[in-house]
Short mmCIF file of C-alpha atoms (C1' of nucleotides) in Angstrom, two decimals:
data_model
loop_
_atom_site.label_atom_id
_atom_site.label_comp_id
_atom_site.label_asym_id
_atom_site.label_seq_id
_atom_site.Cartn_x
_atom_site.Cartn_y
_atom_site.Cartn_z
CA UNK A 1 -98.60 139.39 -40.98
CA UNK A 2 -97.51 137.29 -38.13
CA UNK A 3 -96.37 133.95 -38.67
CA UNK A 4 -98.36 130.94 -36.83
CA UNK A 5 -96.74 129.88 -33.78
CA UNK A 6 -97.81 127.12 -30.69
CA UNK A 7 -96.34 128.68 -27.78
CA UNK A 8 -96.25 127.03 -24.77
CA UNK A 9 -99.57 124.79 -25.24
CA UNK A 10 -100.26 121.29 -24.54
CA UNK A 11 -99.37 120.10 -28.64
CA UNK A 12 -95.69 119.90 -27.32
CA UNK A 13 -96.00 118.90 -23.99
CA UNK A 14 -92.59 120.75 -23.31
CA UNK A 15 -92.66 124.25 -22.99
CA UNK A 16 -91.13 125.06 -26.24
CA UNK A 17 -92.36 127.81 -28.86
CA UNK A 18 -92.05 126.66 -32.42
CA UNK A 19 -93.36 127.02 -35.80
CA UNK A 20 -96.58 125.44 -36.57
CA UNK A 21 -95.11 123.31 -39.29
CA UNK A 22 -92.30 122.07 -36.67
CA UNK A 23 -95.26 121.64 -34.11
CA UNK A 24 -97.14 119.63 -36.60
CA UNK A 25 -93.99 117.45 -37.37
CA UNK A 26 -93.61 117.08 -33.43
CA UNK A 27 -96.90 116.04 -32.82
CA UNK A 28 -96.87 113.28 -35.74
CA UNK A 29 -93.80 111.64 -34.50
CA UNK A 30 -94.48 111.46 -30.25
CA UNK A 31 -92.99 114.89 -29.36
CA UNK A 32 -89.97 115.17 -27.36
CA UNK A 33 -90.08 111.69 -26.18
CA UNK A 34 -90.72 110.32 -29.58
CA UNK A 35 -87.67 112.48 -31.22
CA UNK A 36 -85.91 111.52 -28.59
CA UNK A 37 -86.40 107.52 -29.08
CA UNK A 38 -84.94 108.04 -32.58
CA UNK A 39 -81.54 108.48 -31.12
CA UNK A 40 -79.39 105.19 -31.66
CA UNK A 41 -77.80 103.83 -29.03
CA UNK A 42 -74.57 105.30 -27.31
CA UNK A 43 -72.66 102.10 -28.75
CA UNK A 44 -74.33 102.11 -32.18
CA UNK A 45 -73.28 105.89 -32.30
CA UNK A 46 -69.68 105.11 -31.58
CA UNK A 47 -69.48 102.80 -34.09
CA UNK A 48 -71.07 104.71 -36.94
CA UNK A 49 -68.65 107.93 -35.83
CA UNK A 50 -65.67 105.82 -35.59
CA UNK A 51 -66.25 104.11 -39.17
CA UNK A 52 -67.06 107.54 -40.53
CA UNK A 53 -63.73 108.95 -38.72
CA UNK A 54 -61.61 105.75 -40.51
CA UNK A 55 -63.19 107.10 -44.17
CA UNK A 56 -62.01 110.94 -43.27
CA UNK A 57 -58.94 111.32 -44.84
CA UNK A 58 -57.83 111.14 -48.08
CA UNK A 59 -55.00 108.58 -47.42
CA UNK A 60 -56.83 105.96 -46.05
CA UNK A 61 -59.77 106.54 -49.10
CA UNK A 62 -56.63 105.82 -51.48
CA UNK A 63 -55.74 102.52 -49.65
CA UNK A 64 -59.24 101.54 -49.43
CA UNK A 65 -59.49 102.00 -53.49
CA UNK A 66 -56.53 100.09 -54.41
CA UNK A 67 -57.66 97.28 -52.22
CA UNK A 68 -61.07 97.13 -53.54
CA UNK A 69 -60.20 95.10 -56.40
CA UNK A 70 -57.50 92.29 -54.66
CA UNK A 71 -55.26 92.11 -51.80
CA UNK A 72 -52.20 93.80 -51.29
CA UNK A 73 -48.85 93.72 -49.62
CA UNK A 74 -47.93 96.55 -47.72
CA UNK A 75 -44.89 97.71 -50.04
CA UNK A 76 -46.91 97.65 -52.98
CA UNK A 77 -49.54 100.10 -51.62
CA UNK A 78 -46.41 102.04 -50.60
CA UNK A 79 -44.75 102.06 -53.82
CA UNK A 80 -48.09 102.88 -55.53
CA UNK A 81 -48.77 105.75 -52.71
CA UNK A 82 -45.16 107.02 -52.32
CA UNK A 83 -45.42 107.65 -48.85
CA UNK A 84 -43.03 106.55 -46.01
CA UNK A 85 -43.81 103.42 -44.16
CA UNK A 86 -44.28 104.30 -40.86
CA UNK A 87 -46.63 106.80 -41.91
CA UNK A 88 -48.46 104.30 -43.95
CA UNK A 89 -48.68 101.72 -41.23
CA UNK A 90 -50.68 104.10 -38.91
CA UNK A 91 -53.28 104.42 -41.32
CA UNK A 92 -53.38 100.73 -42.02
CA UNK A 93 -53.73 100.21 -38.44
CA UNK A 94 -56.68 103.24 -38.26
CA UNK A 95 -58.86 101.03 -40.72
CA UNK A 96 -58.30 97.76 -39.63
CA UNK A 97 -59.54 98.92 -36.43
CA UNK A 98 -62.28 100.31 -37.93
CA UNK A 99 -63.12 96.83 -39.31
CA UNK A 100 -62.39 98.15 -42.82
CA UNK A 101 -59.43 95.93 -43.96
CA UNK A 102 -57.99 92.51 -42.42
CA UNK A 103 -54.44 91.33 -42.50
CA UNK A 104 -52.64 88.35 -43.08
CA UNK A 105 -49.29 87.35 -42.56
CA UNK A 106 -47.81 85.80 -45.54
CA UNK A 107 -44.06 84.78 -44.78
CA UNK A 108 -42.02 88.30 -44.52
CA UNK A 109 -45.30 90.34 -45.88
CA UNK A 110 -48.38 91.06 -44.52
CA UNK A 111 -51.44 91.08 -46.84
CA UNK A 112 -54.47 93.45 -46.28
CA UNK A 113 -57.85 92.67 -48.25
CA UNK A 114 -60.63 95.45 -47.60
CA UNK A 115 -63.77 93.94 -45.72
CA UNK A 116 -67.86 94.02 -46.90
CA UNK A 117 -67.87 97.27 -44.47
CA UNK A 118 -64.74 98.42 -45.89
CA UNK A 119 -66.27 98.11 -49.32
CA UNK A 120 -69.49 99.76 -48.53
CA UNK A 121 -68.04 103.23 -46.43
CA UNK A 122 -65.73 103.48 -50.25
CA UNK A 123 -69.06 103.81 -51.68
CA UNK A 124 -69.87 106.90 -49.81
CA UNK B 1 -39.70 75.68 -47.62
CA UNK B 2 -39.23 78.79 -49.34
CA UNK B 3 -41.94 81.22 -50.23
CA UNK B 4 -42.68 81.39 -53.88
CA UNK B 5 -41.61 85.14 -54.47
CA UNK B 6 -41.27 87.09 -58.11
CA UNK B 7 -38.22 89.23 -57.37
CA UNK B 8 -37.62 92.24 -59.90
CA UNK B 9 -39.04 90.00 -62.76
CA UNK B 10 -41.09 91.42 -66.02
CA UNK B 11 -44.28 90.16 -64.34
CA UNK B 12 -44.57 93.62 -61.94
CA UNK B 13 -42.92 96.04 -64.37
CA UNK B 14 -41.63 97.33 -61.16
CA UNK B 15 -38.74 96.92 -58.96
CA UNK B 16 -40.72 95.25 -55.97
CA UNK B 17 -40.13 92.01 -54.83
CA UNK B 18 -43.50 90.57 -53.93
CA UNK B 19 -45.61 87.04 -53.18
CA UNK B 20 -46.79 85.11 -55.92
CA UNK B 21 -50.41 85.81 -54.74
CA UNK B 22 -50.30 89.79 -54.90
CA UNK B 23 -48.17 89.60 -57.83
CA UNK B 24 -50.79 87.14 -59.60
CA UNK B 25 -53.52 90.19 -58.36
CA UNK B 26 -51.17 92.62 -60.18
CA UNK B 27 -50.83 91.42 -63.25
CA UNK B 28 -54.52 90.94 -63.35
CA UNK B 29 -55.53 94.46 -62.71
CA UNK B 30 -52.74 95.89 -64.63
CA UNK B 31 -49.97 96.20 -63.12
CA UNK B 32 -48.99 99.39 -60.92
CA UNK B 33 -50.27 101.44 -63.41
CA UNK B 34 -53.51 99.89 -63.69
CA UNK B 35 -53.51 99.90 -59.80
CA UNK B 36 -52.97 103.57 -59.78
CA UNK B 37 -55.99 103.67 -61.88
CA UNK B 38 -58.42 102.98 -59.54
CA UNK B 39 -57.75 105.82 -56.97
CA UNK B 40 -60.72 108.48 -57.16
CA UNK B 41 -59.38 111.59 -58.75
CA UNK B 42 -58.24 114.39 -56.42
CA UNK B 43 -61.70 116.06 -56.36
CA UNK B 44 -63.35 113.04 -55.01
CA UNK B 45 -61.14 111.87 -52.71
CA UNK B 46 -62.02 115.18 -50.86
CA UNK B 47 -65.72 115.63 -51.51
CA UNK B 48 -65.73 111.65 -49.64
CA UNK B 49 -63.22 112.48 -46.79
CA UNK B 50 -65.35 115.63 -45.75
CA UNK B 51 -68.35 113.81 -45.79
CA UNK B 52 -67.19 110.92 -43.88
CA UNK B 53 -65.59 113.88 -41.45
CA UNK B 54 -68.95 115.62 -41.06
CA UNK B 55 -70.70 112.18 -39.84
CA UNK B 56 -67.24 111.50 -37.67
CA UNK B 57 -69.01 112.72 -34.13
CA UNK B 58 -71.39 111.07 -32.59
CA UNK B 59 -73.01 114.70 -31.64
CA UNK B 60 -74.09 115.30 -35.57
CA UNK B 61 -74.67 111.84 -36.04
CA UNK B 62 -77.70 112.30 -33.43
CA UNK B 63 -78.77 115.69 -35.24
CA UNK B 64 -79.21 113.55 -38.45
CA UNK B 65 -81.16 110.95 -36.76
CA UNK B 66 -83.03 113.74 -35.03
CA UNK B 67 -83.55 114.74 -38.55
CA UNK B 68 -84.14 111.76 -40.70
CA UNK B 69 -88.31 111.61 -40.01
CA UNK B 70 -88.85 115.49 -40.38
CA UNK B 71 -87.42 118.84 -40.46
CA UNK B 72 -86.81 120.55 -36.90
CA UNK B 73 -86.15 123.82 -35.79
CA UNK B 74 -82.56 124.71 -34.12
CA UNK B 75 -84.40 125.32 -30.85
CA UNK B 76 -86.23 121.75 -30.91
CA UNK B 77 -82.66 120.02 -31.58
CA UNK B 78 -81.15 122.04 -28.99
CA UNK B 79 -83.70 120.79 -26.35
CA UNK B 80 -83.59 117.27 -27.21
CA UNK B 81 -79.61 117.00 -27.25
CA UNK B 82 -78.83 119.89 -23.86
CA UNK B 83 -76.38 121.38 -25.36
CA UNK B 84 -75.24 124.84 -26.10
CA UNK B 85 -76.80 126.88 -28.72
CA UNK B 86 -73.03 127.65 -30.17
CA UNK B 87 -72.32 124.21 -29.80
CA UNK B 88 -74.97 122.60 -31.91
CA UNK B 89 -74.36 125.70 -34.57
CA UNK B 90 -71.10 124.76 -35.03
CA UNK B 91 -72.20 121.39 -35.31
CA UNK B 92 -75.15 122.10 -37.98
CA UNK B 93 -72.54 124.47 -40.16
CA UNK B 94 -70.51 121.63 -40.47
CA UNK B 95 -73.13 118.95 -41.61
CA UNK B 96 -74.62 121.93 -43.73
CA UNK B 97 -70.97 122.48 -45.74
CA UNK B 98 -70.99 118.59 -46.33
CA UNK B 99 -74.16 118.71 -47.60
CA UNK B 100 -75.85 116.28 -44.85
CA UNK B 101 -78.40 118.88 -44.48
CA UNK B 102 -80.26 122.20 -45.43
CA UNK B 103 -81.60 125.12 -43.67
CA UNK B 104 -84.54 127.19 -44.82
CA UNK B 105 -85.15 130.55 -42.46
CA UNK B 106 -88.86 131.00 -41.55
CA UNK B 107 -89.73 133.60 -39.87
CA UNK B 108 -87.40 133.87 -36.45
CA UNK B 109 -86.57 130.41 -36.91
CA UNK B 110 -84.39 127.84 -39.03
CA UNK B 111 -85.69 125.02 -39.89
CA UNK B 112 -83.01 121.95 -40.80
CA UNK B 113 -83.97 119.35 -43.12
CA UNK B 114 -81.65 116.31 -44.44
CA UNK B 115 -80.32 115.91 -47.45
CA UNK B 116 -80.64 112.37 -49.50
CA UNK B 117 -76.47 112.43 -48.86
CA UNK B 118 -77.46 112.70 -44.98
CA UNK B 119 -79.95 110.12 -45.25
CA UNK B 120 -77.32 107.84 -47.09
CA UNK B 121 -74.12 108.47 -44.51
CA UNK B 122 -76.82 107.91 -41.55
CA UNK B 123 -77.22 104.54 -42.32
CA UNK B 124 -73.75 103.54 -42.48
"C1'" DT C 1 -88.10 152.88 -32.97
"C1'" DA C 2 -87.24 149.46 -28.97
"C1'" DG C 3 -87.34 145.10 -27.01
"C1'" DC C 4 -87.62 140.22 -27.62
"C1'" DT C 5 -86.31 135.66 -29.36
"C1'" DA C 6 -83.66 132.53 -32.34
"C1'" DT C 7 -79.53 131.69 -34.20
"C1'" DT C 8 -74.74 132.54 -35.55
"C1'" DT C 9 -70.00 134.30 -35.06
"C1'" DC C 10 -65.82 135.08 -32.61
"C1'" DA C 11 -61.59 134.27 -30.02
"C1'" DA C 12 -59.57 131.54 -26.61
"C1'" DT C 13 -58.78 127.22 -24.80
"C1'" DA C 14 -58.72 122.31 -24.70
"C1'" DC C 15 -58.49 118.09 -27.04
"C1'" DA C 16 -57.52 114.72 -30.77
"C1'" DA C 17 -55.42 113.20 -35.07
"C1'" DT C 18 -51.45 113.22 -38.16
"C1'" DT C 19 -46.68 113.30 -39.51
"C1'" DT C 20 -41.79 112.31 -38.88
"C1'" DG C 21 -37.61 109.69 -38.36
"C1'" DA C 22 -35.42 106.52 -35.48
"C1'" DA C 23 -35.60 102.32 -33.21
"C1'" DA C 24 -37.82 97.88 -32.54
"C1'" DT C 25 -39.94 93.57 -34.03
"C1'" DA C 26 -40.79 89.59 -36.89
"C1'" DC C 27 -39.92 86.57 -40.36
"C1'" DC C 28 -37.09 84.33 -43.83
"C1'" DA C 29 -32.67 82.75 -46.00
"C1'" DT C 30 -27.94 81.55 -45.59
"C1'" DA D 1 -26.43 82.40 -35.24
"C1'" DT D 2 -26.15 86.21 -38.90
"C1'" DG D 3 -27.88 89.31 -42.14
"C1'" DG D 4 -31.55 91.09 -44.81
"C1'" DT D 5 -36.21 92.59 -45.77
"C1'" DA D 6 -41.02 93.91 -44.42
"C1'" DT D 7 -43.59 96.00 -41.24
"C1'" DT D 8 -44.75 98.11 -36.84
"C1'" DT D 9 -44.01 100.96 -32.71
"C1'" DC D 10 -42.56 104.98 -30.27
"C1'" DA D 11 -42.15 109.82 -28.79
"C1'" DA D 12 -41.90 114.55 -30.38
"C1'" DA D 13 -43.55 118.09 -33.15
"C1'" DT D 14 -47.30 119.66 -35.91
"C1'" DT D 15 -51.71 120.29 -37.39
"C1'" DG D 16 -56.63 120.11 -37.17
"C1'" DT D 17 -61.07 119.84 -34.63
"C1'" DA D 18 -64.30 120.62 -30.69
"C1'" DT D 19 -65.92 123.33 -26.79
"C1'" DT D 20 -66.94 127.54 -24.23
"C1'" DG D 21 -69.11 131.84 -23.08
"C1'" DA D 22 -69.63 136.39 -24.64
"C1'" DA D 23 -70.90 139.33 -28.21
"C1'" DA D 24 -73.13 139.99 -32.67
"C1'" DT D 25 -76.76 139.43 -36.15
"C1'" DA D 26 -81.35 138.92 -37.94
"C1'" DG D 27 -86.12 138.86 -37.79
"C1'" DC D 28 -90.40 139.48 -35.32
"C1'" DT D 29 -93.90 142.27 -32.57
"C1'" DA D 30 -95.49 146.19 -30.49
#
DNA sequence: TAGCTATTTCAATACAATTTGAAATACCAT
DNA sequence: ATGGTATTTCAAATTGTATTGAAATAGCTA
């Protein structure tokens, strides 16, 4: 029993051979060009990839939970994190230029408060 | 005109010397302890950094838009995007581990779908 | 069975992100 | 100025991820 197939006809408009269902779904939604219109654009996709990329790794999750509640100085998140500074600094500086934390400079410290964004990427 | 500061006082339970402000915020939530609280346990920390690591490209960020309006065939993506057919496998394995999408064989093809979890990351 | 198509797997290479410790900067207090 | 603390920057080493083309798998049709 041979499954139903479009091959090559005028449904697609691209000379594709695909499941009916998939030629169906094609069809509905403008074909190749329509598909193809659902793509964001180039800068929207760098964006969303680059704020996904800040939220990939566990360290920076960690930061973003303890500041979803206040502020924090740096050596606090440190002390609560136990990890060296230096190390801790670079992934401060990965979310903040993701947009997902500010900071302000308080006398010696520097304060980071997460951001709405910040907030809603913890959510997953 | 010196900072107000708490240095290695009750307030922080803690040997850190800190601002009033973030020591204030400390107290508030708890202390260090109360801080450490809030981190995600171990578990989730990971299931969120892979799935903010699966929608880290911009490549499978386009499959899931591809995606979000129906369920497409691997050939159908691969036509739209030009790209190699290993290329967008690996890509689809790794969205499929994250759970940003499913795959359902019919026939000779595979046909992806997205997930509710794929639906949610798309959006940002 | 054999041949065809769709898709995945593999191993090698290329590229990007993370970690480390040491050195640098910036700010405050004396 | 000097000294101290908080934080960042730098370059090297490490680790992880993406890309490639060739080969393998899986399912269909005849």
């Amino acid at each position: 029993m041979p499954h139903d197939v479009s091959p090559r006809d005028e449904r697609a408009a691209v000379d594709l051979s695909v499941p009916d269902e998939v030629a169906c779904a094609l069809c509905a939604c403008g074909g190749i060009e329509g598909l193809t219109a659902q793509i964001p654009t180039d800068e929207d996709l760098e964006r969303l990839s680059a704020e996904h990329r800040a939220c990939a790794d566990t360290c920076r999750l960690k930061i973003l939970s303890l500041l979803r509640d206040q502020p924090l100085c740096v050596c606090v998140i440190k002390y609560v994190l136990g990890i060296p500074d230096s190390k801790l600094s670079y992934h401060l500086s990965v979310l903040k230029k993701a947009g997902m934390i500010t900071g302000e400079q308080l006398g010696n410290w520097i304060i980071y408060s997460i951001t709405e964004t910040g907030i809603r990427y913890l959510e997953g």
